Coordinates of C-alpha atoms in Angstrom, one line a residue:
X427 CA 46.0 -5.8 21.7
X428 CA 48.2 -6.9 25.0
X429 CA 50.4 -9.0 23.6
X430 CA 52.5 -10.9 26.6
X431 CA 56.1 -12.3 24.9
X432 CA 55.8 -15.6 25.9
X433 CA 52.5 -15.9 23.7
X434 CA 54.7 -14.0 20.8
X435 CA 57.3 -16.8 20.9
X436 CA 54.2 -19.5 21.1
X437 CA 52.8 -18.3 18.1
X438 CA 56.3 -18.0 16.4
X439 CA 56.8 -21.7 17.3
X440 CA 53.4 -22.6 16.4
X441 CA 54.3 -20.9 13.2
X442 CA 57.2 -22.6 12.4
X443 CA 56.1 -26.6 13.2
X444 CA 53.2 -26.6 11.2
X445 CA 50.7 -27.4 14.1
X446 CA 47.9 -25.3 12.7
X447 CA 46.0 -27.8 11.2
X448 CA 45.1 -30.0 14.1
X449 CA 42.9 -26.9 15.9
X450 CA 39.7 -25.9 14.5
X451 CA 38.4 -23.1 13.0
X452 CA 35.7 -21.5 15.7
X453 CA 32.7 -20.3 14.5
X454 CA 29.6 -18.8 17.0
X455 CA 26.3 -17.9 16.3
X456 CA 24.9 -15.6 19.0
X457 CA 21.3 -14.8 18.8
X458 CA 19.7 -12.2 21.1
X459 CA 16.9 -12.9 23.1
X460 CA 15.8 -16.2 21.6
X461 CA 14.3 -18.6 23.8
X462 CA 14.3 -22.2 25.0
X463 CA 11.2 -23.0 22.9
X464 CA 12.0 -21.1 20.0
X465 CA 14.1 -23.7 17.9
X466 CA 11.8 -26.7 16.3
X467 CA 14.6 -29.0 17.3
X468 CA 13.6 -28.0 21.2
X469 CA 9.8 -28.5 20.5
X470 CA 8.3 -25.0 18.9
X471 CA 4.8 -26.2 16.9
X472 CA 4.8 -23.6 13.9
X473 CA 8.7 -21.9 13.7
X474 CA 10.8 -23.5 10.9
X475 CA 14.2 -23.9 11.7
X476 CA 15.9 -26.2 9.6
X477 CA 19.4 -25.2 9.5
X478 CA 19.4 -25.2 12.8
X479 CA 17.5 -28.6 13.2
X480 CA 20.5 -29.7 10.8
X481 CA 23.1 -28.2 13.4
X482 CA 22.0 -30.4 15.8
X483 CA 21.5 -33.4 14.1
X484 CA 25.0 -33.0 12.9
X485 CA 26.2 -32.2 15.9
X486 CA 25.6 -32.3 19.9
X487 CA 22.8 -30.4 21.3
X488 CA 22.5 -29.6 25.1
X489 CA 19.2 -29.2 26.9
X490 CA 20.7 -27.8 30.1
X491 CA 23.5 -24.7 28.9
X492 CA 23.1 -22.2 31.4
X493 CA 24.0 -18.1 31.2
X494 CA 23.6 -15.1 31.9
X495 CA 20.0 -14.4 32.2
X496 CA 20.7 -10.9 30.0
X497 CA 22.7 -9.6 27.5
X498 CA 25.8 -8.4 29.2
X499 CA 26.6 -10.8 32.1
X500 CA 26.1 -13.5 29.3
X501 CA 28.3 -12.0 26.8
X502 CA 30.7 -11.6 29.6
X503 CA 30.6 -15.2 30.3
X504 CA 31.2 -15.7 26.4
X505 CA 34.5 -13.2 26.3
X506 CA 36.2 -13.9 29.3
X507 CA 35.2 -17.2 30.8
X508 CA 34.3 -15.3 34.0
X509 CA 31.1 -14.3 36.0
X510 CA 30.2 -11.0 35.6
X511 CA 30.5 -9.8 39.1
X512 CA 34.4 -10.8 38.7
X513 CA 34.7 -8.0 36.0
X514 CA 35.0 -4.9 36.8
X515 CA 33.8 -3.0 34.3
X516 CA 33.6 0.7 36.3
X517 CA 30.1 1.7 34.7
X518 CA 27.6 0.7 32.0
X519 CA 28.5 -0.6 28.5
X520 CA 24.8 0.6 26.9
X521 CA 24.1 4.1 25.3
X522 CA 26.0 7.0 27.8
X523 CA 27.7 3.9 29.8
X524 CA 31.3 4.5 30.0
X525 CA 32.5 1.2 31.5
X526 CA 34.2 -1.2 29.3
X527 CA 36.2 -4.9 29.7
X528 CA 39.3 -4.0 31.7
X529 CA 43.0 -4.2 30.7
X530 CA 43.6 -7.1 32.8
X531 CA 40.4 -9.8 31.3
X532 CA 42.4 -12.1 28.9
X533 CA 39.2 -12.1 26.4
X534 CA 38.4 -14.9 23.9
X535 CA 39.7 -13.2 21.1
X536 CA 43.1 -12.0 22.5
X537 CA 44.0 -15.7 23.7
X538 CA 43.0 -17.4 19.9
X539 CA 44.5 -14.4 18.1
X540 CA 47.7 -14.3 20.4
X541 CA 47.7 -17.9 19.4
X542 CA 47.8 -17.8 15.8
X543 CA 44.6 -17.0 14.7
X544 CA 42.4 -14.9 12.6
X545 CA 40.2 -13.0 14.7
X546 CA 36.6 -11.4 13.4
X547 CA 33.4 -10.6 15.1
X548 CA 30.1 -9.5 13.2
X549 CA 26.8 -7.8 15.5
X550 CA 26.3 -7.0 18.7
X551 CA 29.3 -6.2 21.1
X552 CA 27.8 -4.5 24.7
X553 CA 30.8 -5.0 26.8
X554 CA 31.9 -1.1 26.5
X555 CA 32.0 1.9 23.6
X556 CA 32.7 5.2 25.1
X557 CA 36.5 4.7 25.2
X558 CA 38.2 3.4 21.9
X559 CA 40.0 0.7 23.9
X560 CA 36.4 -0.8 25.0
X561 CA 35.4 -2.3 21.7
X562 CA 36.4 -5.1 20.0
X563 CA 39.0 -4.8 17.4
X564 CA 41.1 -3.2 20.8
X565 CA 40.3 -6.6 22.8
X566 CA 41.4 -9.3 20.5
X567 CA 39.2 -9.2 17.4
X568 CA 41.2 -8.1 13.5
X569 CA 38.0 -6.8 12.2
X570 CA 34.4 -5.8 13.6
X571 CA 31.4 -4.6 12.1
X572 CA 28.2 -4.4 14.1
X573 CA 26.3 -2.5 17.0
X574 CA 28.1 -1.3 20.4
X575 CA 25.0 -2.5 22.2
X576 CA 21.4 -3.5 21.9
X577 CA 18.9 -2.0 18.9
X578 CA 16.3 -0.8 21.5
X579 CA 18.9 2.1 22.9
X580 CA 16.7 5.1 21.1
X581 CA 14.1 7.0 22.1
X582 CA 10.9 5.9 23.1
X583 CA 12.5 2.7 24.4
X584 CA 15.1 4.3 25.9
X585 CA 15.7 8.2 27.3
X586 CA 19.7 8.8 24.8
X587 CA 20.4 10.9 22.3
X588 CA 23.1 9.5 22.2
X589 CA 23.6 8.1 18.3
X590 CA 22.9 4.3 17.5
X591 CA 25.4 3.9 14.9
X592 CA 26.7 0.8 12.9
X593 CA 30.3 0.5 13.6
X594 CA 33.4 -0.5 11.3
X595 CA 36.6 -1.1 13.4
X596 CA 36.9 1.8 15.5
X597 CA 34.6 4.0 14.2
X598 CA 30.9 4.5 13.6
X599 CA 30.5 4.3 9.7
X600 CA 26.6 4.8 9.3
X601 CA 23.7 6.8 11.3
X602 CA 21.2 6.7 10.8
X603 CA 20.5 3.1 9.2
X604 CA 17.6 0.9 8.6
X605 CA 17.1 -2.2 10.9
X606 CA 15.2 -4.2 8.8
X607 CA 17.9 -5.9 6.6
X608 CA 20.6 -6.2 9.4
X609 CA 20.5 -10.2 9.8
X610 CA 21.1 -10.1 6.0
X611 CA 24.0 -7.5 6.1
X612 CA 25.4 -9.7 8.6
X613 CA 26.1 -12.3 6.8
X614 CA 27.0 -11.2 3.6
X615 CA 29.7 -9.3 6.1
X616 CA 30.3 -13.3 7.6
X617 CA 30.1 -15.6 4.9
X618 CA 32.9 -13.1 3.2
X619 CA 35.0 -13.2 5.5
X620 CA 35.1 -17.1 5.2
X621 CA 35.4 -16.9 1.1
X622 CA 39.0 -14.6 1.9
X623 CA 40.2 -16.8 5.1
X624 CA 43.2 -18.3 4.0
X625 CA 43.8 -22.3 4.7
X626 CA 46.9 -21.7 6.3
X627 CA 45.8 -19.8 9.2
X628 CA 42.8 -21.0 11.7
X629 CA 39.5 -18.2 12.7
X630 CA 37.5 -17.2 14.8
X631 CA 34.0 -15.4 13.4
X632 CA 32.2 -14.6 16.0
X633 CA 28.5 -13.8 14.5
X634 CA 26.3 -11.7 17.3
X635 CA 22.9 -11.1 16.1
X636 CA 20.6 -8.7 16.5
X637 CA 17.7 -10.4 16.7
X638 CA 15.0 -11.0 18.3
X639 CA 15.9 -8.6 20.8
X640 CA 13.1 -6.1 20.7
X641 CA 12.2 -4.0 18.5
X642 CA 11.6 -6.7 16.3
X643 CA 13.2 -5.7 12.5
X644 CA 13.6 -8.4 9.1
X645 CA 13.8 -7.9 6.1
X646 CA 11.0 -8.0 3.1
X647 CA 11.8 -10.6 2.2
X648 CA 10.6 -12.3 5.2
X649 CA 8.6 -10.3 6.0
X650 CA 5.1 -12.4 6.7
X651 CA 6.4 -15.4 5.4
X652 CA 6.4 -17.6 8.5
X653 CA 3.7 -19.6 10.2
X654 CA 4.0 -17.7 13.7
X655 CA 3.6 -13.9 12.5
X656 CA 6.4 -11.3 13.0
X657 CA 8.4 -13.1 15.3
X658 CA 8.4 -16.4 13.4
X659 CA 9.6 -14.0 10.6
X660 CA 12.3 -13.2 12.1
X661 CA 13.4 -16.4 13.6
X662 CA 13.1 -17.8 10.4
X663 CA 15.4 -15.3 8.8
X664 CA 18.0 -15.7 11.8
X665 CA 17.6 -19.3 11.0
X666 CA 18.1 -19.0 7.1
X667 CA 21.5 -16.8 7.9
X668 CA 22.9 -20.0 9.5
X669 CA 22.4 -22.2 6.3
X670 CA 24.1 -19.4 4.7
X671 CA 27.2 -19.3 6.7
X672 CA 27.4 -23.1 7.2
X673 CA 27.1 -23.7 3.2
X674 CA 29.8 -21.4 2.9
X675 CA 31.8 -23.4 5.1
X676 CA 30.8 -26.1 3.4
X677 CA 31.6 -24.5 0.2
X678 CA 35.4 -23.4 1.2
X679 CA 35.6 -27.1 2.7
X680 CA 35.9 -26.0 5.7
X681 CA 33.2 -27.7 7.8
X682 CA 35.0 -31.0 9.2
X683 CA 37.6 -28.9 11.0
X684 CA 35.5 -26.1 11.9
X685 CA 34.2 -26.1 15.6
X686 CA 30.5 -24.4 15.2
X687 CA 28.9 -22.9 18.4
X688 CA 24.8 -21.8 18.5
X689 CA 23.2 -20.3 21.2
X690 CA 21.1 -17.1 22.5
X691 CA 22.7 -14.9 25.1
X692 CA 19.5 -15.2 27.2
X693 CA 15.6 -16.6 27.0
X694 CA 13.3 -14.2 25.9
X695 CA 11.6 -10.9 27.3
X696 CA 8.2 -12.6 28.4
X697 CA 8.1 -9.5 31.1
X698 CA 9.2 -7.0 29.1
X699 CA 8.8 -3.5 31.3
X700 CA 6.1 -1.2 30.4
X701 CA 9.0 1.3 28.5
X702 CA 9.1 -1.1 26.1
X703 CA 5.5 -2.2 25.3
X704 CA 5.3 1.1 22.9
X705 CA 6.0 2.3 19.4
X706 CA 5.0 -1.4 17.3
X707 CA 6.2 -3.5 20.1
X708 CA 3.6 -5.7 21.6
X709 CA 3.7 -8.9 24.6
X710 CA 3.4 -11.3 21.9
X711 CA 6.3 -10.4 20.1
X712 CA 9.0 -12.3 22.7
X713 CA 9.7 -15.9 22.4
X714 CA 9.1 -19.0 23.6
X715 CA 10.4 -20.9 26.7
X716 CA 8.7 -23.5 26.2
X717 CA 7.6 -25.6 29.7
X718 CA 10.6 -23.5 31.5
X719 CA 9.3 -21.5 34.2
X720 CA 10.5 -17.5 33.9
X721 CA 11.8 -14.9 31.6
X722 CA 14.8 -13.0 30.5
X723 CA 16.3 -11.4 33.8
X724 CA 15.1 -13.7 36.0
X725 CA 17.1 -16.7 37.6
X726 CA 14.0 -19.3 36.8
X727 CA 15.6 -21.5 34.1
X728 CA 13.3 -19.7 31.3
X729 CA 15.7 -16.8 31.9
X730 CA 19.2 -18.4 31.7
X731 CA 18.6 -22.0 30.3
X732 CA 19.0 -21.2 26.6
X733 CA 19.2 -23.4 23.1
X734 CA 22.8 -24.5 22.5
X735 CA 24.4 -26.6 19.9
X736 CA 28.2 -27.6 18.9
X737 CA 28.9 -29.1 16.2
X738 CA 32.5 -30.3 15.1
X739 CA 32.3 -33.4 12.7
X740 CA 36.1 -34.3 13.1
X741 CA 35.2 -34.8 17.1
X742 CA 31.7 -34.4 17.6
X743 CA 29.8 -38.3 16.8
X744 CA 26.5 -36.5 15.4
X745 CA 22.8 -36.5 16.4
X746 CA 23.4 -36.9 20.5
X747 CA 21.5 -34.8 23.2
X748 CA 22.4 -34.4 26.5
X749 CA 21.0 -32.7 29.4
X750 CA 24.5 -32.9 31.5
X751 CA 24.7 -29.4 33.0
X752 CA 26.9 -27.0 30.8
X753 CA 27.7 -23.2 31.7
X754 CA 28.5 -20.1 28.7
X755 CA 32.3 -20.4 31.0
X756 CA 32.5 -23.9 29.7
X757 CA 32.5 -22.4 26.0
X758 CA 35.9 -19.7 26.9
X759 CA 37.4 -22.2 28.2
X760 CA 37.0 -25.2 25.6
X761 CA 37.9 -22.6 22.9
X762 CA 40.9 -21.9 24.8
X763 CA 41.8 -25.6 25.1
X764 CA 41.4 -26.9 21.3
X765 CA 42.7 -23.7 19.9
X766 CA 46.5 -24.5 22.0
X767 CA 46.0 -20.9 23.2
X768 CA 47.3 -19.5 26.4
X769 CA 45.3 -19.7 29.3
X770 CA 43.9 -16.8 30.9
X771 CA 45.8 -15.2 34.3
X772 CA 42.9 -14.8 36.1
X773 CA 40.0 -17.0 37.8
X774 CA 38.1 -18.5 35.2
X775 CA 34.7 -19.9 36.2
X776 CA 34.5 -22.5 33.1
X777 CA 35.5 -26.1 32.3
X778 CA 36.8 -27.7 29.7
X779 CA 34.8 -30.0 27.8
X780 CA 36.7 -31.3 25.1
X781 CA 36.9 -35.0 26.6
X782 CA 32.8 -34.5 27.5
X783 CA 32.4 -33.7 23.4
X784 CA 34.2 -36.0 22.1
X785 CA 32.6 -38.8 24.2
X786 CA 35.5 -39.8 26.2
X787 CA 33.9 -38.8 29.1
X788 CA 29.6 -39.0 29.7
X789 CA 29.4 -36.4 32.2
X790 CA 29.8 -32.4 32.0
X791 CA 33.0 -31.7 34.3
X792 CA 30.5 -29.0 35.7
X793 CA 28.8 -29.9 38.7
X794 CA 28.0 -26.3 39.8
X795 CA 26.0 -23.2 38.2
X796 CA 25.9 -19.5 40.3
X797 CA 22.6 -17.2 39.2
X798 CA 23.2 -13.8 39.2
X799 CA 21.2 -10.8 39.5
X800 CA 21.4 -7.9 41.1
X801 CA 22.9 -10.3 43.7
X802 CA 23.5 -14.1 44.1
X803 CA 20.2 -15.2 43.6
X804 CA 20.5 -19.2 42.9
X805 CA 22.9 -21.9 42.6
X806 CA 22.5 -25.2 41.0
X807 CA 24.5 -28.0 42.2
X808 CA 24.4 -31.4 40.3
X809 CA 20.5 -31.6 40.2
X810 CA 19.2 -29.6 43.0
X811 CA 18.7 -25.5 42.1
X812 CA 18.4 -23.3 45.2
X813 CA 16.8 -19.8 44.6
X814 CA 16.4 -17.2 47.4
X815 CA 15.5 -13.9 45.9
X816 CA 11.9 -14.3 47.2
X817 CA 13.4 -14.6 51.2
X818 CA 12.2 -18.2 51.2
X819 CA 13.9 -20.9 50.2
X820 CA 12.7 -22.5 46.6
X821 CA 14.7 -25.8 46.2
X822 CA 14.2 -27.7 43.1
X823 CA 14.9 -31.2 41.2
X824 CA 16.5 -30.3 38.6
X825 CA 16.3 -33.8 36.9
X826 CA 13.1 -34.7 37.8
X827 CA 11.3 -31.0 38.1
X828 CA 13.3 -28.8 34.9
X829 CA 9.9 -26.4 35.0
X830 CA 10.3 -25.4 39.0
X831 CA 7.0 -26.4 40.1
X832 CA 7.7 -28.8 43.4
X833 CA 9.3 -26.6 46.1
X834 CA 11.1 -29.4 48.3
X835 CA 12.9 -26.7 50.7
X836 CA 10.7 -28.2 53.5
X837 CA 11.4 -31.8 52.8
X838 CA 15.0 -31.2 52.1
X839 CA 16.5 -28.8 55.0
X840 CA 19.8 -30.2 54.3
X841 CA 20.0 -29.3 51.1
X842 CA 19.3 -26.3 51.7
X843 CA 21.6 -25.9 53.9
X844 CA 24.4 -27.1 51.7
X845 CA 23.8 -24.6 49.1
X846 CA 23.0 -21.7 50.8
X847 CA 26.5 -22.4 52.4
X848 CA 27.8 -22.8 49.0
X849 CA 25.8 -19.1 48.1
X850 CA 27.2 -17.6 50.9
X851 CA 31.0 -18.5 50.1
X852 CA 30.4 -17.3 46.5
X853 CA 28.9 -14.2 47.4
X854 CA 31.9 -13.1 49.4
X855 CA 34.2 -14.1 47.0
X856 CA 32.8 -12.2 44.4
X857 CA 31.6 -9.4 46.4
X858 CA 27.9 -10.1 46.0
X859 CA 25.4 -9.8 48.6
X860 CA 22.5 -12.9 49.0
X861 CA 19.3 -12.8 50.3
X862 CA 18.4 -14.1 53.5
X863 CA 16.5 -16.6 53.4
X864 CA 13.3 -18.1 56.2
X865 CA 14.4 -20.9 58.2

């Protein structure tokens, strides 16, 4: 842990005056590749998600929440509050990758740990593993049980001989292992941590599920139980897990002062590459983007727009639904704020949502969002989104056309020009290129 002297004395002062009770516990429930249209409360006609639906009923359901369009950038935004191009990983973070979060990053876990929180992680990391210093327990988490990267980093889907194993702390403790009961094992770990919680210290608990990332795995208790085949079984088991965690919070009397954030890291792998279409993986094993356009790995909304719900009973009015633009970096910035944690010394791309969440203001503080893939491919500013990947300007009015069906570029050349200039400024700032567009 990289402890700062100022933060250290801040923790001592906090403990001395006993203000920990006015800061919420934080539980992050993070699905992997769950589509915007997968939960019932986001419109799926067959998959049953009563616990996700109840979370939405008791909190704020966001319908324009965006993040990175695949695993690493979305987790980077959550853990650092920064767009991925700002973070110098110096290598890949999957199997055989030697990159990882540098010491200069001020992670969510480090910030809350230094603010006096107990910090725990269960599940997938994917932000570096080859050197132990990259692992969660050296990035601010007190404990970690889970996988270092995605569950498909094994043959035949990825040509690697690196063992895919479960870690506890900074040691691999199980290889090989059965993925079928993994959601249940993560659930048992998470509920055990909540049950052991000391009432005099707030905690951060980050649960990053392996599912429904391909290859799909589900326990025997849920196999064949849904009305939507194997994929439905997997989603319904994740929903069960969420229900168990929420139930445990309630049993411990922690619900009122716990902020729960649920989201997916990105959209479903509808356009999965040929390497994934083997050994039991089928095209229908990907989730749903609902009426949105696009897939995981793309900058149409089906890739970066995901289901997202925030519940905080003591602060957020239940049953709210908002189409305001919110981005994953905002979660980082907001959690540091509510935890009274030291701000990051780095450029942060997130905004503090506290006033918006509490209903003090009607609008989200986020006014724009930049969509990266190999380069900077799109930007949304207010109601307008410009996408340049094809070399032709694609301009969509997101309030009236969230499905990106009607290209308005020819009618709104001045908006195209303004948004394109914004993209060029950001691209220069982070060292990425923007596709030149035709006039």
